[in-house]
């Protein structure tokens, strides 16, 4: 499975809402797998990924309708957690992220996301409401 850096956060925060029925169906399946398996290898890519591929906002390979914004989310996520384009075990990587993240870091990464004020991301990722 291919995931871009900020989707390591979105897959933890996800609570069933998304951009379209197709996006939600795919996200449900991906998240169910990531939350029930113990060791899922993922290829971290600094580009569009297996969640983007079902999103109405993906315009082309490596091109999101909000490319500047999502590239910033990716860059900040990669910088805060020292991420490279390579294969990781999702559950180990997200445990590493959760042990280092604070509400301030999450706000710095996700502050411009339209889901941030209305989603369960903050509570699910940092444990704080
Ligand atoms: S606030 Fe947005 S970018 Fe951040 S984890 Fe949630 S959905 Fe992803
Ligand atoms: S909004 Fe952009 S980055 Fe987010 S899933 Fe859709 S195409 Fe990918």
PDB file of C-alpha atoms and ligand atoms in Angstrom:
ATOM      1  CA  UNK A   1       0.000   0.000   0.000  1.00  0.00           C
ATOM      2  CA  UNK A   2       1.239   3.470  -0.896  1.00  0.00           C
ATOM      3  CA  UNK A   3       0.637   6.317   1.570  1.00  0.00           C
ATOM      4  CA  UNK A   4       1.781   9.942   1.563  1.00  0.00           C
ATOM      5  CA  UNK A   5       3.124  11.404   4.834  1.00  0.00           C
ATOM      6  CA  UNK A   6       0.103  13.376   6.066  1.00  0.00           C
ATOM      7  CA  UNK A   7      -2.155  10.388   5.409  1.00  0.00           C
ATOM      8  CA  UNK A   8      -0.382   8.707   8.330  1.00  0.00           C
ATOM      9  CA  UNK A   9      -2.353  11.219  10.397  1.00  0.00           C
ATOM     10  CA  UNK A  10      -5.614  11.136   8.432  1.00  0.00           C
ATOM     11  CA  UNK A  11      -5.844   7.333   8.709  1.00  0.00           C
ATOM     12  CA  UNK A  12      -5.576   7.652  12.493  1.00  0.00           C
ATOM     13  CA  UNK A  13      -8.072  10.500  12.722  1.00  0.00           C
ATOM     14  CA  UNK A  14     -10.628   9.138  10.251  1.00  0.00           C
ATOM     15  CA  UNK A  15     -14.137   8.639  11.579  1.00  0.00           C
ATOM     16  CA  UNK A  16     -16.174   7.887   8.460  1.00  0.00           C
ATOM     17  CA  UNK A  17     -16.448  11.228   6.664  1.00  0.00           C
ATOM     18  CA  UNK A  18     -14.888  11.993   3.276  1.00  0.00           C
ATOM     19  CA  UNK A  19     -15.017  13.670  -0.112  1.00  0.00           C
ATOM     20  CA  UNK A  20     -17.340  11.263  -1.972  1.00  0.00           C
ATOM     21  CA  UNK A  21     -19.007   7.833  -1.543  1.00  0.00           C
ATOM     22  CA  UNK A  22     -16.174   6.173  -3.489  1.00  0.00           C
ATOM     23  CA  UNK A  23     -13.555   7.908  -1.358  1.00  0.00           C
ATOM     24  CA  UNK A  24     -15.299   6.824   1.870  1.00  0.00           C
ATOM     25  CA  UNK A  25     -15.667   3.222   0.666  1.00  0.00           C
ATOM     26  CA  UNK A  26     -11.951   2.998  -0.098  1.00  0.00           C
ATOM     27  CA  UNK A  27     -10.964   4.833   3.076  1.00  0.00           C
ATOM     28  CA  UNK A  28     -13.173   2.488   5.168  1.00  0.00           C
ATOM     29  CA  UNK A  29     -11.421  -0.563   3.687  1.00  0.00           C
ATOM     30  CA  UNK A  30      -7.904   0.869   4.049  1.00  0.00           C
ATOM     31  CA  UNK A  31      -8.436   2.085   7.616  1.00  0.00           C
ATOM     32  CA  UNK A  32     -10.094  -1.180   8.693  1.00  0.00           C
ATOM     33  CA  UNK A  33      -7.032  -3.041   7.448  1.00  0.00           C
ATOM     34  CA  UNK A  34      -4.549  -0.680   9.092  1.00  0.00           C
ATOM     35  CA  UNK A  35      -6.400  -0.739  12.414  1.00  0.00           C
ATOM     36  CA  UNK A  36      -6.861  -4.516  12.615  1.00  0.00           C
ATOM     37  CA  UNK A  37      -3.602  -5.854  11.192  1.00  0.00           C
ATOM     38  CA  UNK A  38      -0.476  -5.883  13.345  1.00  0.00           C
ATOM     39  CA  UNK A  39       2.225  -5.320  10.741  1.00  0.00           C
ATOM     40  CA  UNK A  40       1.197  -3.720   7.477  1.00  0.00           C
ATOM     41  CA  UNK A  41       4.082  -2.754   5.172  1.00  0.00           C
ATOM     42  CA  UNK A  42       3.472   0.625   3.547  1.00  0.00           C
ATOM     43  CA  UNK A  43       5.496   2.455   0.937  1.00  0.00           C
ATOM     44  CA  UNK A  44       5.797   6.086   1.966  1.00  0.00           C
ATOM     45  CA  UNK A  45       5.551   8.277  -1.155  1.00  0.00           C
ATOM     46  CA  UNK A  46       5.859  12.044  -1.473  1.00  0.00           C
ATOM     47  CA  UNK A  47       3.138  12.040  -4.120  1.00  0.00           C
ATOM     48  CA  UNK A  48      -0.482  10.969  -4.661  1.00  0.00           C
ATOM     49  CA  UNK A  49      -1.236   7.609  -3.037  1.00  0.00           C
ATOM     50  CA  UNK A  50      -3.799   4.803  -2.630  1.00  0.00           C
ATOM     51  CA  UNK A  51      -6.226   7.157  -0.858  1.00  0.00           C
ATOM     52  CA  UNK A  52      -5.852   9.938  -3.442  1.00  0.00           C
ATOM     53  CA  UNK A  53      -6.596   7.425  -6.200  1.00  0.00           C
ATOM     54  CA  UNK A  54     -10.286   7.301  -5.113  1.00  0.00           C
ATOM     55  CA  UNK A  55     -10.572  11.038  -4.376  1.00  0.00           C
ATOM     56  CA  UNK A  56     -12.474  13.464  -6.637  1.00  0.00           C
ATOM     57  CA  UNK A  57      -9.776  16.074  -5.910  1.00  0.00           C
ATOM     58  CA  UNK A  58      -6.965  14.070  -7.508  1.00  0.00           C
ATOM     59  CA  UNK A  59      -6.382  15.742 -10.903  1.00  0.00           C
ATOM     60  CA  UNK A  60      -3.344  13.721 -12.053  1.00  0.00           C
ATOM     61  CA  UNK A  61      -0.391  11.797 -10.684  1.00  0.00           C
ATOM     62  CA  UNK A  62       1.198  13.968  -7.978  1.00  0.00           C
ATOM     63  CA  UNK A  63      -1.452  16.644  -8.515  1.00  0.00           C
ATOM     64  CA  UNK A  64      -4.197  17.349  -5.979  1.00  0.00           C
ATOM     65  CA  UNK A  65      -6.688  20.176  -6.515  1.00  0.00           C
ATOM     66  CA  UNK A  66      -5.165  21.677  -3.355  1.00  0.00           C
ATOM     67  CA  UNK A  67      -1.617  20.673  -4.159  1.00  0.00           C
ATOM     68  CA  UNK A  68       0.201  23.514  -2.416  1.00  0.00           C
ATOM     69  CA  UNK A  69      -1.663  22.856   0.819  1.00  0.00           C
ATOM     70  CA  UNK A  70      -1.354  19.068   0.891  1.00  0.00           C
ATOM     71  CA  UNK A  71       2.327  19.226  -0.056  1.00  0.00           C
ATOM     72  CA  UNK A  72       2.798  21.493   2.973  1.00  0.00           C
ATOM     73  CA  UNK A  73       1.014  18.948   5.190  1.00  0.00           C
ATOM     74  CA  UNK A  74       3.343  16.252   3.804  1.00  0.00           C
ATOM     75  CA  UNK A  75       6.493  18.335   4.230  1.00  0.00           C
ATOM     76  CA  UNK A  76       5.679  19.222   7.827  1.00  0.00           C
ATOM     77  CA  UNK A  77       4.736  15.644   8.708  1.00  0.00           C
ATOM     78  CA  UNK A  78       7.982  14.356   7.189  1.00  0.00           C
ATOM     79  CA  UNK A  79      10.046  17.006   8.996  1.00  0.00           C
ATOM     80  CA  UNK A  80       8.478  16.535  12.423  1.00  0.00           C
ATOM     81  CA  UNK A  81       8.839  12.747  12.351  1.00  0.00           C
ATOM     82  CA  UNK A  82      11.997  12.310  10.254  1.00  0.00           C
ATOM     83  CA  UNK A  83      10.296  10.437   7.399  1.00  0.00           C
ATOM     84  CA  UNK A  84      11.852   9.274   4.132  1.00  0.00           C
ATOM     85  CA  UNK A  85      10.451   7.765   0.940  1.00  0.00           C
ATOM     86  CA  UNK A  86      10.846   4.090   1.809  1.00  0.00           C
ATOM     87  CA  UNK A  87       8.959   1.093   3.222  1.00  0.00           C
ATOM     88  CA  UNK A  88       7.775   1.199   6.831  1.00  0.00           C
ATOM     89  CA  UNK A  89       5.500  -0.904   9.024  1.00  0.00           C
ATOM     90  CA  UNK A  90       2.421   1.302   9.424  1.00  0.00           C
ATOM     91  CA  UNK A  91       1.648   0.329  13.022  1.00  0.00           C
ATOM     92  CA  UNK A  92       5.249   0.940  14.149  1.00  0.00           C
ATOM     93  CA  UNK A  93       5.415   4.260  12.371  1.00  0.00           C
ATOM     94  CA  UNK A  94       2.114   5.542  13.758  1.00  0.00           C
ATOM     95  CA  UNK A  95       3.152   4.441  17.285  1.00  0.00           C
ATOM     96  CA  UNK A  96       6.336   6.507  16.813  1.00  0.00           C
ATOM     97  CA  UNK A  97       4.255   9.479  15.635  1.00  0.00           C
ATOM     98  CA  UNK A  98       1.788   9.219  18.531  1.00  0.00           C
ATOM     99  CA  UNK A  99       4.614   9.093  21.082  1.00  0.00           C
ATOM    100  CA  UNK A 100       6.072  12.356  19.727  1.00  0.00           C
ATOM    101  CA  UNK A 101       3.056  14.370  18.610  1.00  0.00           C
ATOM    102  CA  UNK A 102       1.509  17.169  20.680  1.00  0.00           C
ATOM    103  CA  UNK A 103      -1.692  19.155  20.045  1.00  0.00           C
ATOM    104  CA  UNK A 104       0.547  22.073  18.971  1.00  0.00           C
ATOM    105  CA  UNK A 105       2.381  19.974  16.369  1.00  0.00           C
ATOM    106  CA  UNK A 106      -0.917  18.596  15.006  1.00  0.00           C
ATOM    107  CA  UNK A 107      -2.324  22.117  14.748  1.00  0.00           C
ATOM    108  CA  UNK A 108       0.817  23.280  12.929  1.00  0.00           C
ATOM    109  CA  UNK A 109       0.493  20.447  10.388  1.00  0.00           C
ATOM    110  CA  UNK A 110      -3.304  20.354   9.990  1.00  0.00           C
ATOM    111  CA  UNK A 111      -4.368  23.931  10.799  1.00  0.00           C
ATOM    112  CA  UNK A 112      -5.294  24.650   7.164  1.00  0.00           C
ATOM    113  CA  UNK A 113      -7.351  21.460   6.695  1.00  0.00           C
ATOM    114  CA  UNK A 114     -11.103  21.968   6.400  1.00  0.00           C
ATOM    115  CA  UNK A 115     -11.666  18.795   8.452  1.00  0.00           C
ATOM    116  CA  UNK A 116      -9.530  19.983  11.349  1.00  0.00           C
ATOM    117  CA  UNK A 117     -12.192  21.999  13.227  1.00  0.00           C
ATOM    118  CA  UNK A 118     -14.993  19.485  12.617  1.00  0.00           C
ATOM    119  CA  UNK A 119     -13.363  16.050  12.651  1.00  0.00           C
ATOM    120  CA  UNK A 120     -12.244  13.580  15.312  1.00  0.00           C
ATOM    121  CA  UNK A 121      -8.617  13.951  14.196  1.00  0.00           C
ATOM    122  CA  UNK A 122      -7.377  15.923  17.192  1.00  0.00           C
ATOM    123  CA  UNK A 123      -9.024  13.583  19.701  1.00  0.00           C
ATOM    124  CA  UNK A 124      -8.075  10.375  17.883  1.00  0.00           C
ATOM    125  CA  UNK A 125      -4.447  11.359  17.268  1.00  0.00           C
ATOM    126  CA  UNK A 126      -3.479  13.296  20.406  1.00  0.00           C
ATOM    127  CA  UNK A 127      -6.101  12.009  22.858  1.00  0.00           C
ATOM    128  CA  UNK A 128      -7.140  15.637  23.503  1.00  0.00           C
ATOM    129  CA  UNK A 129     -10.473  17.188  22.460  1.00  0.00           C
TER     130      UNK A 129
HETATM  131  S1  LIG B   1      -7.122  17.455  10.147  1.00  0.00           S
HETATM  132 FE1  LIG B   1      -7.111  17.014   7.927  1.00  0.00          FE
HETATM  133  S2  LIG B   1      -4.951  16.681   7.351  1.00  0.00           S
HETATM  134 FE2  LIG B   1      -5.098  16.549   9.590  1.00  0.00          FE
HETATM  135  S3  LIG B   1      -5.342  14.383  10.049  1.00  0.00           S
HETATM  136 FE3  LIG B   1      -7.401  15.239   9.925  1.00  0.00          FE
HETATM  137  S4  LIG B   1      -8.102  14.987   7.798  1.00  0.00           S
HETATM  138 FE4  LIG B   1      -5.853  14.678   7.861  1.00  0.00          FE
HETATM  139  S1  LIG B   2      -7.672  15.942  -1.146  1.00  0.00           S
HETATM  140 FE1  LIG B   2      -5.768  15.689  -2.367  1.00  0.00          FE
HETATM  141  S2  LIG B   2      -4.265  14.803  -0.917  1.00  0.00           S
HETATM  142 FE2  LIG B   2      -6.303  14.520  -0.022  1.00  0.00          FE
HETATM  143  S3  LIG B   2      -6.947  12.453  -0.675  1.00  0.00           S
HETATM  144 FE3  LIG B   2      -7.742  13.940  -2.181  1.00  0.00          FE
HETATM  145  S4  LIG B   2      -6.203  14.025  -3.802  1.00  0.00           S
HETATM  146 FE4  LIG B   2      -5.210  13.101  -2.005  1.00  0.00          FE
END
